[in-house]
Coordinates of C-alpha atoms and ligand atoms in Angstrom, one line a residue:
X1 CA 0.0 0.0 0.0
X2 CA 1.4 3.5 -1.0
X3 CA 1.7 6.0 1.3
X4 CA -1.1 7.4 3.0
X5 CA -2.3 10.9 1.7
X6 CA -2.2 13.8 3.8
X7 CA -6.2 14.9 2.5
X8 CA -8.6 12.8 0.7
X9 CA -11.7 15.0 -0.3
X10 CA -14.8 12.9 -1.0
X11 CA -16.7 14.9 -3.5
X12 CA -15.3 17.5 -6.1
X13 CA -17.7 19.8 -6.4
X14 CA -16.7 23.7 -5.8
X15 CA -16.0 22.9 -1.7
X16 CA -14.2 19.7 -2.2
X17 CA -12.0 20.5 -5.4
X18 CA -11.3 24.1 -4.1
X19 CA -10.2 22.3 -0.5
X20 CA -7.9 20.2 -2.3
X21 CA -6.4 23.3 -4.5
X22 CA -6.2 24.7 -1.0
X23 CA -4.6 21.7 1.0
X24 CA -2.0 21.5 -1.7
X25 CA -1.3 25.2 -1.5
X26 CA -0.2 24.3 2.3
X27 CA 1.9 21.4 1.5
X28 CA -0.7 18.9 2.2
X29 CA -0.8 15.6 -0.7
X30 CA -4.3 15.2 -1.3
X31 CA -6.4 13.3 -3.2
X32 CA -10.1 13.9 -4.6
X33 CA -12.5 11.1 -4.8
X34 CA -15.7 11.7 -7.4
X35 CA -18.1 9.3 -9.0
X36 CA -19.2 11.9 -11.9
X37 CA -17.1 11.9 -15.0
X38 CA -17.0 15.6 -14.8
X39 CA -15.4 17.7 -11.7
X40 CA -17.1 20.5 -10.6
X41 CA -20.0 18.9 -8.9
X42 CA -23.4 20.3 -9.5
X43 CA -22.6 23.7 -9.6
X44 CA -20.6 22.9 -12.6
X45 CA -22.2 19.9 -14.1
X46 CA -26.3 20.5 -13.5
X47 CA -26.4 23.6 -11.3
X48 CA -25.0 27.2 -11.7
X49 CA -22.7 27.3 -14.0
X50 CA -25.5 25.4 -17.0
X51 CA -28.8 27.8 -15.7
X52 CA -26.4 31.0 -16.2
X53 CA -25.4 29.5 -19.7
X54 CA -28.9 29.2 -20.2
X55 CA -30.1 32.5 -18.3
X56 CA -27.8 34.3 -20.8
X57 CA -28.7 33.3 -23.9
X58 CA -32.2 33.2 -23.4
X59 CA -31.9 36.8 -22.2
X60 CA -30.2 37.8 -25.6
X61 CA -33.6 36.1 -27.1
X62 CA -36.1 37.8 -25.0
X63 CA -33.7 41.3 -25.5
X64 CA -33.9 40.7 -29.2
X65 CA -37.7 40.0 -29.5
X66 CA -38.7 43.1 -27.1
X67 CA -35.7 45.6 -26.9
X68 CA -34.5 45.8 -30.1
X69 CA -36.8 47.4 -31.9
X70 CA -36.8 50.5 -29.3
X71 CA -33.3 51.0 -29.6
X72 CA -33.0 51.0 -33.6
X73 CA -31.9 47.7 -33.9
X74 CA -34.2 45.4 -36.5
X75 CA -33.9 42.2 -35.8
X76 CA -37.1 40.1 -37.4
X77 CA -37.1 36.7 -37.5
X78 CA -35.8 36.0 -34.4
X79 CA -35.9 32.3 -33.6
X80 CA -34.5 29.6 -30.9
X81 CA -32.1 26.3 -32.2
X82 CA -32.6 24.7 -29.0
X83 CA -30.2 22.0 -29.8
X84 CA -27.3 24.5 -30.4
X85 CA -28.4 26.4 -27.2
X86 CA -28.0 23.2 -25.1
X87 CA -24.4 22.7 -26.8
X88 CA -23.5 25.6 -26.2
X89 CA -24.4 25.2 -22.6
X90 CA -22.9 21.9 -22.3
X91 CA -19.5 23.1 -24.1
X92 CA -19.7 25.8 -21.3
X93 CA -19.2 23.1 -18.9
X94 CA -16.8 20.9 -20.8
X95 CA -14.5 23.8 -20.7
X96 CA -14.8 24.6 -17.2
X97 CA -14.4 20.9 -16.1
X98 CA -11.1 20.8 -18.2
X99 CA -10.2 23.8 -16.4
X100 CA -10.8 22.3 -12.9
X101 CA -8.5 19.1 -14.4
X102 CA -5.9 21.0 -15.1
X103 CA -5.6 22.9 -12.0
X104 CA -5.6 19.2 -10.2
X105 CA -2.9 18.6 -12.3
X106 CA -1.0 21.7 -11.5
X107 CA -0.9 21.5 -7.6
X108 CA 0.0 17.5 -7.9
X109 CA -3.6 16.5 -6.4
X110 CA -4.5 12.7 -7.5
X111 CA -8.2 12.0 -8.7
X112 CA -9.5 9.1 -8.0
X113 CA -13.0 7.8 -10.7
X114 CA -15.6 6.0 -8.5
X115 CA -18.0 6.0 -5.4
X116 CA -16.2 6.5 -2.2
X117 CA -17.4 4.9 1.2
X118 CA -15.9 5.7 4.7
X119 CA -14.4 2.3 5.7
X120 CA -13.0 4.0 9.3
X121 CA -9.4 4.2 10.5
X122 CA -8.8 6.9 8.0
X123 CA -10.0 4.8 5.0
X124 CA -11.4 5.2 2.1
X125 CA -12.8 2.9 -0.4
X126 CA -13.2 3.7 -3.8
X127 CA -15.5 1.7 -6.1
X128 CA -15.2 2.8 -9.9
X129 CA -15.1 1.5 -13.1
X130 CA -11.9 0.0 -13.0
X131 CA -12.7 -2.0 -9.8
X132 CA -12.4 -1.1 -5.8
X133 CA -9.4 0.6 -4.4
X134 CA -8.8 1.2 -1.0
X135 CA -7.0 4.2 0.4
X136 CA -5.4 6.1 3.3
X137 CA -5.9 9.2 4.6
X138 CA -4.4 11.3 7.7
X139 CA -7.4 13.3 7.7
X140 CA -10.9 12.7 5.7
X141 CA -13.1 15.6 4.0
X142 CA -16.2 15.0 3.5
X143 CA -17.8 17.2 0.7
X144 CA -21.0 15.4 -1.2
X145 CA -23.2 18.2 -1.2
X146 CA -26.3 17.8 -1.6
X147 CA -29.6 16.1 -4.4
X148 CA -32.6 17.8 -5.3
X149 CA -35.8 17.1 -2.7
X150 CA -39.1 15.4 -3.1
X151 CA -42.0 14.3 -1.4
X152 CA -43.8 11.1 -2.0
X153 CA -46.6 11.6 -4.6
X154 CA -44.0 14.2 -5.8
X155 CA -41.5 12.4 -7.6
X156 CA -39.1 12.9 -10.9
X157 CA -40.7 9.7 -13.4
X158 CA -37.3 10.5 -15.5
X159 CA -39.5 11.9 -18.4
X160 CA -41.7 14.7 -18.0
X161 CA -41.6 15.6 -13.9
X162 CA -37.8 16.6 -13.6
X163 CA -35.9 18.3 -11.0
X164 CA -33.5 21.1 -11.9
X165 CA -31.3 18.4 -13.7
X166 CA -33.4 17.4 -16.1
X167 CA -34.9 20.9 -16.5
X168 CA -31.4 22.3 -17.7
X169 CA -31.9 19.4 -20.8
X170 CA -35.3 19.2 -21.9
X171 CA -34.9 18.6 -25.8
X172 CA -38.3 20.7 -26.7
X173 CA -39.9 23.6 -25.1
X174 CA -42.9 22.6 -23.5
X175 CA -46.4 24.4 -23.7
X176 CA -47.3 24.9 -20.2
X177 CA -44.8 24.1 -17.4
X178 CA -46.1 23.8 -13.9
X179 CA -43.0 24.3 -11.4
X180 CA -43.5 23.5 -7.7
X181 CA -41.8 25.7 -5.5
X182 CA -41.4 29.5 -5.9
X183 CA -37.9 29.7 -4.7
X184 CA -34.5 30.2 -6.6
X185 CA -34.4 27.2 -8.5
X186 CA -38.3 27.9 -9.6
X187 CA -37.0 31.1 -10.7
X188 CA -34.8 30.4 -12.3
X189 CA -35.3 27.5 -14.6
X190 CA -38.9 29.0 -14.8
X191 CA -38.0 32.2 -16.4
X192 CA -35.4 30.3 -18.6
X193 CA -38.7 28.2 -20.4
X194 CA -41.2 30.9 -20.5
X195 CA -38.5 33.3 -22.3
X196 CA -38.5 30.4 -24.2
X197 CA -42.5 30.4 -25.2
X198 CA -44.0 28.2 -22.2
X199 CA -46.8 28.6 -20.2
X200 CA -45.3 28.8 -16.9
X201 CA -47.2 28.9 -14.0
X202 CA -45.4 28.8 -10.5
X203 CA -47.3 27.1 -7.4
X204 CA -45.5 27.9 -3.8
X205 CA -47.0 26.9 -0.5
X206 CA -46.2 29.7 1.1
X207 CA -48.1 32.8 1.2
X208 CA -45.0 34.9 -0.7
X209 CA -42.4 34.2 -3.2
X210 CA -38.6 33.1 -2.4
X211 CA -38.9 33.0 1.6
X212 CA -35.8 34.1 3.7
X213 CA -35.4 37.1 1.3
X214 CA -35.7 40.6 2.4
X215 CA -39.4 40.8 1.5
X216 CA -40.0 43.9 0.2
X217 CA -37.4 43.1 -2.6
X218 CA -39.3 39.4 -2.7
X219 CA -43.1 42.1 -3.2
X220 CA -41.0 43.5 -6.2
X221 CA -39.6 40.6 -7.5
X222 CA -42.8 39.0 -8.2
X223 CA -44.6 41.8 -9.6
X224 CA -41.8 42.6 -12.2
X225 CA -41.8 38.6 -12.9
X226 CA -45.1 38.6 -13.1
X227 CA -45.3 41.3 -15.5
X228 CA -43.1 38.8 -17.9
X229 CA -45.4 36.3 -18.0
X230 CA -44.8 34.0 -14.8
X231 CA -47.9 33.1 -13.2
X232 CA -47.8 33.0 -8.9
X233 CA -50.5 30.3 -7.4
X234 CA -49.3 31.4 -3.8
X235 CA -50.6 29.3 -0.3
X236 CA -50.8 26.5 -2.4
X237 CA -49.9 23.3 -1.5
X238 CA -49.4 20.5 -4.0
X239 CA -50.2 16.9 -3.1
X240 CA -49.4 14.9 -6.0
X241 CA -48.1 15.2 -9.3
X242 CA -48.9 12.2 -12.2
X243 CA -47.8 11.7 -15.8
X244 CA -49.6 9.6 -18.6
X245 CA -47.9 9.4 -21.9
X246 CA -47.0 13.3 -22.3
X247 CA -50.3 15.0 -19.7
X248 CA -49.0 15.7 -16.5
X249 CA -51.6 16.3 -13.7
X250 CA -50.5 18.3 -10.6
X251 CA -53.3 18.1 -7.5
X252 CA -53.7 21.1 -5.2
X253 CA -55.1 21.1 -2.0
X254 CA -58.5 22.4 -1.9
X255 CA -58.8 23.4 -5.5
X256 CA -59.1 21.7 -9.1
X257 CA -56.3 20.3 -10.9
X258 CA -53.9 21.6 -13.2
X259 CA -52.8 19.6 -16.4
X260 CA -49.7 20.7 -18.1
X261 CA -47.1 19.0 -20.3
X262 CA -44.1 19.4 -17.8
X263 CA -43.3 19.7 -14.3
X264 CA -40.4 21.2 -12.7
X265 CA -39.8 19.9 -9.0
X266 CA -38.3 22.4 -7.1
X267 CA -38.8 22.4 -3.2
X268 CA -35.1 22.3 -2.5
X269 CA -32.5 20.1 -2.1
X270 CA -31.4 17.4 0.9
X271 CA -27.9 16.4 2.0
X272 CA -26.2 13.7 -0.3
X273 CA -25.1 10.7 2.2
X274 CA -25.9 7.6 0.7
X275 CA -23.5 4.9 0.7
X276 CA -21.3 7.0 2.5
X277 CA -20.5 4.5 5.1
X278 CA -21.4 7.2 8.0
X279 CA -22.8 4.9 10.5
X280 CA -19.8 2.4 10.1
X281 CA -17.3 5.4 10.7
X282 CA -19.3 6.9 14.0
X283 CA -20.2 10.0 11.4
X284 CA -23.5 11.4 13.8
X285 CA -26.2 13.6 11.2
X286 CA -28.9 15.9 12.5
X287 CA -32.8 14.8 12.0
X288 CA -33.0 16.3 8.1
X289 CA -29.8 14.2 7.6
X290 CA -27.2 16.7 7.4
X291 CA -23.7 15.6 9.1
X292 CA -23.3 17.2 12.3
X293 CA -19.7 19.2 12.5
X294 CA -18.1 21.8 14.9
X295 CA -16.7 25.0 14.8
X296 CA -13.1 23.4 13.4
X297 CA -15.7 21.1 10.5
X298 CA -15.0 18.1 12.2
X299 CA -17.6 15.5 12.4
X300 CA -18.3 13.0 15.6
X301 CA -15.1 10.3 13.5
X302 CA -11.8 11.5 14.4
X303 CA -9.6 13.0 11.8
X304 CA -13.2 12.9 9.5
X305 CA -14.0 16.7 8.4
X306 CA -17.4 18.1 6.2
X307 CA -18.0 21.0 4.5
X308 CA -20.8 22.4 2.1
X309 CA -24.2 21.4 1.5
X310 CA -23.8 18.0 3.5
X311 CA -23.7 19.9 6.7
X312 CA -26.5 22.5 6.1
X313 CA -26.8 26.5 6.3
X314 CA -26.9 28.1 2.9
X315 CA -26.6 25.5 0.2
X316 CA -24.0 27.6 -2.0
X317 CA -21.3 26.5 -4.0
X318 CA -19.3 30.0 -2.6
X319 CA -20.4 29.2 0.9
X320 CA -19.1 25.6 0.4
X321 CA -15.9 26.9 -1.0
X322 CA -15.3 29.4 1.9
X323 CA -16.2 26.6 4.7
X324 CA -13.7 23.6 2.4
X325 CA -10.9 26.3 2.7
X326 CA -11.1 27.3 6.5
X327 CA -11.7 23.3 6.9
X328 CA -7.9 23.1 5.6
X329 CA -6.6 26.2 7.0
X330 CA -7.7 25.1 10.3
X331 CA -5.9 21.0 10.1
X332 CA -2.9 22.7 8.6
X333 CA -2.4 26.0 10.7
X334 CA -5.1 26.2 13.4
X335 CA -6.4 28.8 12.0
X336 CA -8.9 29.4 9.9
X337 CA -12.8 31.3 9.5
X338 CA -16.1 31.9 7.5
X339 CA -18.1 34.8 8.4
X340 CA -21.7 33.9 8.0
X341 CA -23.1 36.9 8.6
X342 CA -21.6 38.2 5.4
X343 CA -22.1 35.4 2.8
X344 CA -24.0 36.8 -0.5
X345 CA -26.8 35.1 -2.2
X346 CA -27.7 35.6 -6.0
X347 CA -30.3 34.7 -7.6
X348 CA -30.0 35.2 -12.2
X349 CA -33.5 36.6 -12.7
X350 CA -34.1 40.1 -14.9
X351 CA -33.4 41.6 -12.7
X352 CA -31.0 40.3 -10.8
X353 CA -31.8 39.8 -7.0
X354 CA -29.3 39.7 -4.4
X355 CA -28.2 40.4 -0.7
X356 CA -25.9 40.2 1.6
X357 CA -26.4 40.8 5.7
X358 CA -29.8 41.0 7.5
X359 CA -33.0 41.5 6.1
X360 CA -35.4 44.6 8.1
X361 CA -37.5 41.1 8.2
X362 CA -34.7 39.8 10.8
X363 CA -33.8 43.0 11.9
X364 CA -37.6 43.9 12.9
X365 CA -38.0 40.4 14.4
X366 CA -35.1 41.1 17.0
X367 CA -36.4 44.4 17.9
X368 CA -32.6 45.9 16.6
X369 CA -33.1 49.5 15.5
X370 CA -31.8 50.3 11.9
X371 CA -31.9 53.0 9.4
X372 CA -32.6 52.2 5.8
X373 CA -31.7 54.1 2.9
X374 CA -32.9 53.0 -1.0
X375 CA -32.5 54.5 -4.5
X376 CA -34.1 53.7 -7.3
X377 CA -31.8 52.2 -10.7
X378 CA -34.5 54.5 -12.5
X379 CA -32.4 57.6 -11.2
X380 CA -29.1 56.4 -12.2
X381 CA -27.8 57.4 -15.9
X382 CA -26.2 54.2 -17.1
X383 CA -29.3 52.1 -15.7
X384 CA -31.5 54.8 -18.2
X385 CA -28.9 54.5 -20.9
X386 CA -28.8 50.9 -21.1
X387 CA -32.8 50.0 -20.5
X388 CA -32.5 48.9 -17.2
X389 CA -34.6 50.7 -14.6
X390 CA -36.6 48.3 -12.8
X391 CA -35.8 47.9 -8.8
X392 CA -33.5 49.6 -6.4
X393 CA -30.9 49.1 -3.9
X394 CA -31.7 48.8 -0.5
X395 CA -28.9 49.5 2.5
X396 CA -29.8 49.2 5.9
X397 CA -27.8 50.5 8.7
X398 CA -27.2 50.1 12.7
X399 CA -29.6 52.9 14.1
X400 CA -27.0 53.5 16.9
X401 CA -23.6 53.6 15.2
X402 CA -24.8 53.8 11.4
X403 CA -22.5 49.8 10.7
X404 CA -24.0 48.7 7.5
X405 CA -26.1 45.4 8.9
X406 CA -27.6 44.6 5.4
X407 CA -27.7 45.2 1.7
X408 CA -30.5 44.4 -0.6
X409 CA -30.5 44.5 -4.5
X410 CA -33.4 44.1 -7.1
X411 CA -31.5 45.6 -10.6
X412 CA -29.6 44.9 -13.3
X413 CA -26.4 43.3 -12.2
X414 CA -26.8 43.1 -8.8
X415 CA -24.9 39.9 -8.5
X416 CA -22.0 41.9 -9.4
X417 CA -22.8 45.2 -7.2
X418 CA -23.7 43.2 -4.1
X419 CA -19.6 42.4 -4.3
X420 CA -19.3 46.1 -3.2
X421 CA -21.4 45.6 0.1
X422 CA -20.0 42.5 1.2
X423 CA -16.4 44.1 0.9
X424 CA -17.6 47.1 2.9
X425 CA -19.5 44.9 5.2
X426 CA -16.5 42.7 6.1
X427 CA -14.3 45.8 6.7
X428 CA -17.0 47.0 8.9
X429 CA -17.8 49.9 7.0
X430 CA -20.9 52.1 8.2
X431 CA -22.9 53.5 4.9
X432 CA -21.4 57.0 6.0
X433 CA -18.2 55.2 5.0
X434 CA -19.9 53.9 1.2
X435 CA -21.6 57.2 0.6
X436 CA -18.0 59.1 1.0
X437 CA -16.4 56.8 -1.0
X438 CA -15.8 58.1 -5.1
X439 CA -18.0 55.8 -7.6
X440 CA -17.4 56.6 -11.3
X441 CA -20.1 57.7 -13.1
X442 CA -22.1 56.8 -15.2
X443 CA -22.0 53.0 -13.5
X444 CA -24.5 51.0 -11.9
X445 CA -22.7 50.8 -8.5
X446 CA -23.5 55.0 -8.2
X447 CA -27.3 53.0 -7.0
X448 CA -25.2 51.9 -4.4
X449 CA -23.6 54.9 -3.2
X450 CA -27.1 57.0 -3.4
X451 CA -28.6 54.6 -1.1
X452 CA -26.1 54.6 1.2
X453 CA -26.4 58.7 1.3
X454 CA -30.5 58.2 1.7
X455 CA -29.6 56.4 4.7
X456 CA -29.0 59.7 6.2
X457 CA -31.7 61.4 3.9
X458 CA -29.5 62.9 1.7
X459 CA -29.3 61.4 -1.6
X460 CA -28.7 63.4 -4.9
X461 CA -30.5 62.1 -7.5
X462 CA -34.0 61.5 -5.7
Ligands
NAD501 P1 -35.8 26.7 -2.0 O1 -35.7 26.2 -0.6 O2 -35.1 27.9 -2.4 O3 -37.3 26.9 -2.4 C1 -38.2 25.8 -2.4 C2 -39.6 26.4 -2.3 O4 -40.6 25.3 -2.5 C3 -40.0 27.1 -1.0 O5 -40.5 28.3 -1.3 C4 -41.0 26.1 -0.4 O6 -42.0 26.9 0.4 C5 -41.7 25.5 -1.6 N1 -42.4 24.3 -1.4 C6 -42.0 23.2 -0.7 N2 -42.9 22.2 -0.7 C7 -43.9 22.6 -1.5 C8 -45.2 22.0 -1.9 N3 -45.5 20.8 -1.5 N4 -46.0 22.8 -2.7 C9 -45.6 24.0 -3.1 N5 -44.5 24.6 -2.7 C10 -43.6 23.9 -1.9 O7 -35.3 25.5 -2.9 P2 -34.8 25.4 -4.4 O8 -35.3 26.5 -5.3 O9 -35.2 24.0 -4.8 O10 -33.2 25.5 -4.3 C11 -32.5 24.5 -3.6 C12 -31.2 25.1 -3.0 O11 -30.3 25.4 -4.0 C13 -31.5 26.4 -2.2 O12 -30.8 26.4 -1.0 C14 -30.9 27.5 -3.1 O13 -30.4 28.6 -2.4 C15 -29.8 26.7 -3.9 N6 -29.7 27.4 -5.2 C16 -29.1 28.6 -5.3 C17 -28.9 29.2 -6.5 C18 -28.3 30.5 -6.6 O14 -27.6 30.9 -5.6 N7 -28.5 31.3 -7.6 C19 -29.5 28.6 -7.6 C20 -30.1 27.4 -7.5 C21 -30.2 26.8 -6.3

């Protein structure tokens, strides 16, 4: 038996692959074990990276059929080549899991093709194509993630009721689409198909869109989706779901039926632990099944670590990323931290939605006292200039000592400006600090800026 590796990392999705890049960086031989062909994990292979591929190109579509004409541009005969869409999406990935390849190769990290099960005493077996290999590890890094959720009477048939997976693949566009759940995935994938030409209609059980969102910019986000065509069926719950031939029934409680052609499943996702050998390696998980860790990611087996969506909290490839590098930090220095209080969370719509911080939701709930200042993307030149003046940025600030506690964004790019606030925010800036600071003009990020200033009422442009 060779020597024993200094890291293995089960699971190369963005947490375990960037924990091995990591581990390597400090010295540490590691290993990745992965059962998928591709590296990258779902964020690469059937999560992120493939909706963003698809959120883009469909946006050009949609921009081309409706904005075009405004601005001077002609553009008839626009129409979709769904197969070349879906290559270009899946090249997209190709090139990013070469990329992720060649950066195992560059810091010397072994990859190793098959299942891998937890065989305790700082083994690992790996069951692949090639047969089962056996392996040993100073210290073990659990990093599975996580599958898509269902409910019974609520399953995928692997035709036309998918999950997110099959929904990034469906060869033709359907007519109507019924997607269960109105949270990011929903969202999503949803707008994706109806810029497309479905029928999409959206059922949530709740009594609001995208829960744990600030939700006045969750009020806004449905109204400017709704005003594309997405159709909200809120406080409803659905029971079961049933396909025959290509009809798809979906049953509501306490009203009639609705027939589509496809259904999207997407209620969230649960921690991936099958097979994982846990209960054979002492590995203790909470009641939902998530793998209980402490502050350091170590789980109830000595020398066994987790990271990511296995072990709860924000399922988000960055979040995964930021908890599989402190994991390593921590074996190989001691030290090593994730703020969460200051993770960001994106989600692709148009407009883009995203946050970082508390919501006034929490904020209101705790009884803290806070200042909010918000500005309006319809003020700002570029967002004029460049058709984009729906939403507005919202910054909320400590009532006592003005610390920016949250920042909320429904506009055009706001994936990108949120970046901004979560700097300032881990700096512990107050939004005196962000409203003194120069932003060129004319850019996007000036939104930011103005709300900042109309957190002490004294913005310029409103
Ligand atoms: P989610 O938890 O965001 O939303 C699921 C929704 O389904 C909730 O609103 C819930 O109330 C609703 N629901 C549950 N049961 C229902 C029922 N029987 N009938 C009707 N509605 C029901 O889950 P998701 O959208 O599946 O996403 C899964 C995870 O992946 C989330 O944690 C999400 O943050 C993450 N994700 C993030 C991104 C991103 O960062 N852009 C993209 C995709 C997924």
């Amino acid at each position: 038996m060779s020597d024993p590796y200094d890291l293995i990392v089960i699971g190369a999705g963005p947490g375990g692959y960037v924990a091995a890049i990591r581990a390597a960086q400090l010295g540490m031989k590691a290993a990745v074990v992965e059962r998928e062909e591709r590296l990258g994990g779902t964020c690469l292979r059937v999560g992120c990276i493939p909706s963003k591929a698809l959120l883009e190109t469909t946006d050009l579509f949609e921009k081309s059929r409706h904005d075009f004409s405004e601005r001077g541009i002609i553009a008839s005969d626009v129409s979709v080549d769904l197969p070349k869409m879906m290559a270009h999406k899946d090249g997209v990935v190709a090139q990013l899991d070469g990329g992720i390849q060649s950066l195992l190769k560059k810091h010397r990290i072994d990859r190793h093709f098959g299942h891998g099960r937890l065989l305790g005493d700082g083994k690992v077996e790996v069951a692949g194509p090639s047969g089962t290999t056996q392996f040993d590890g100073k210290h073990i890094l659990i990093a599975t993630g996580s599958v898509a959720a269902s409910f019974p009477g609520m399953e995928p048939d692997g035709d036309r009721i998918g999950t997110s997976t099959e929904a990034l693949s469906w060869p033709d566009v359907p007519d109507h689409l019924v997607v269960i759940g109105a949270g990011v995935i929903g969202l999503e994938l949803g707008t994706v198909w109806r810029r497309l030409g479905a029928q999409v209609s959206v059922l949530e059980y709740l009594p609001r869109i995208l829960p744990g969102t600030d939700s006045q910019i969750a009020h806004e986000a449905q109204k400017i989706l709704q005003k594309q065509g997405l159709e909200f069926h809120l406080g409803t719950k659905v029971q079961n779901v049933s396909a025959d031939g290509t009809n798809c029934r979906v049953e509501i409680e306490s009203d009639a039926p609705i027939e589509c052609d496809r259904v999207l499943i997407a209620v969230g996702r649960r921690p991936c632990t099958e097979r994982l050998g846990l209960n054979h390696a002492g590995i203790e998980t909470d009641q939902r099944g998530f793998i209980r860790v402490n502050s350091a990611y170590r789980t109830t087996a000595p020398g066994v670590f987790a990271i990511g969506d296995v072990i709860g909290g924000a399922m988000l490839a960055h979040k995964a990323e930021e908890e599989g590098i402190a994991c390593v930090e921590k074996i190989a220095t001691g030290h090593g931290h994730v703020n969460y209080g200051n993770i960001p969370g994106v989600i692709y719509t148009a407009p883009e939605i995203a946050s970082v911080g508390e919501t006034e939701d929490d904020l209101t709930e705790r009884g803290h006292g806070y200042r909010v200042g918000r500005f309006s993307f319809a003020a700002n030149g570029r967002a004029r200039a460049s058709g984009h003046m729906e939403g507005f940025v919202k910054v909320i600030a400590d009532a006592e000592n003005d610390r920016v506690l949250g920042v909320h964004i429904i506009g055009a790019h706001a994936g990108e400006l949120i970046a901004e606030a979560a700097v300032a925010m881990e700096f512990g800036a107050s939004s005196e600090d962000i409203a003194r600071c120069c932003h060129a003009h004319p850019t996007l990020a000036e939104t930011v800026r103005e709300a900042a200033l109309a957190v002490d009422k004294r913005a310029i442009h409103s």
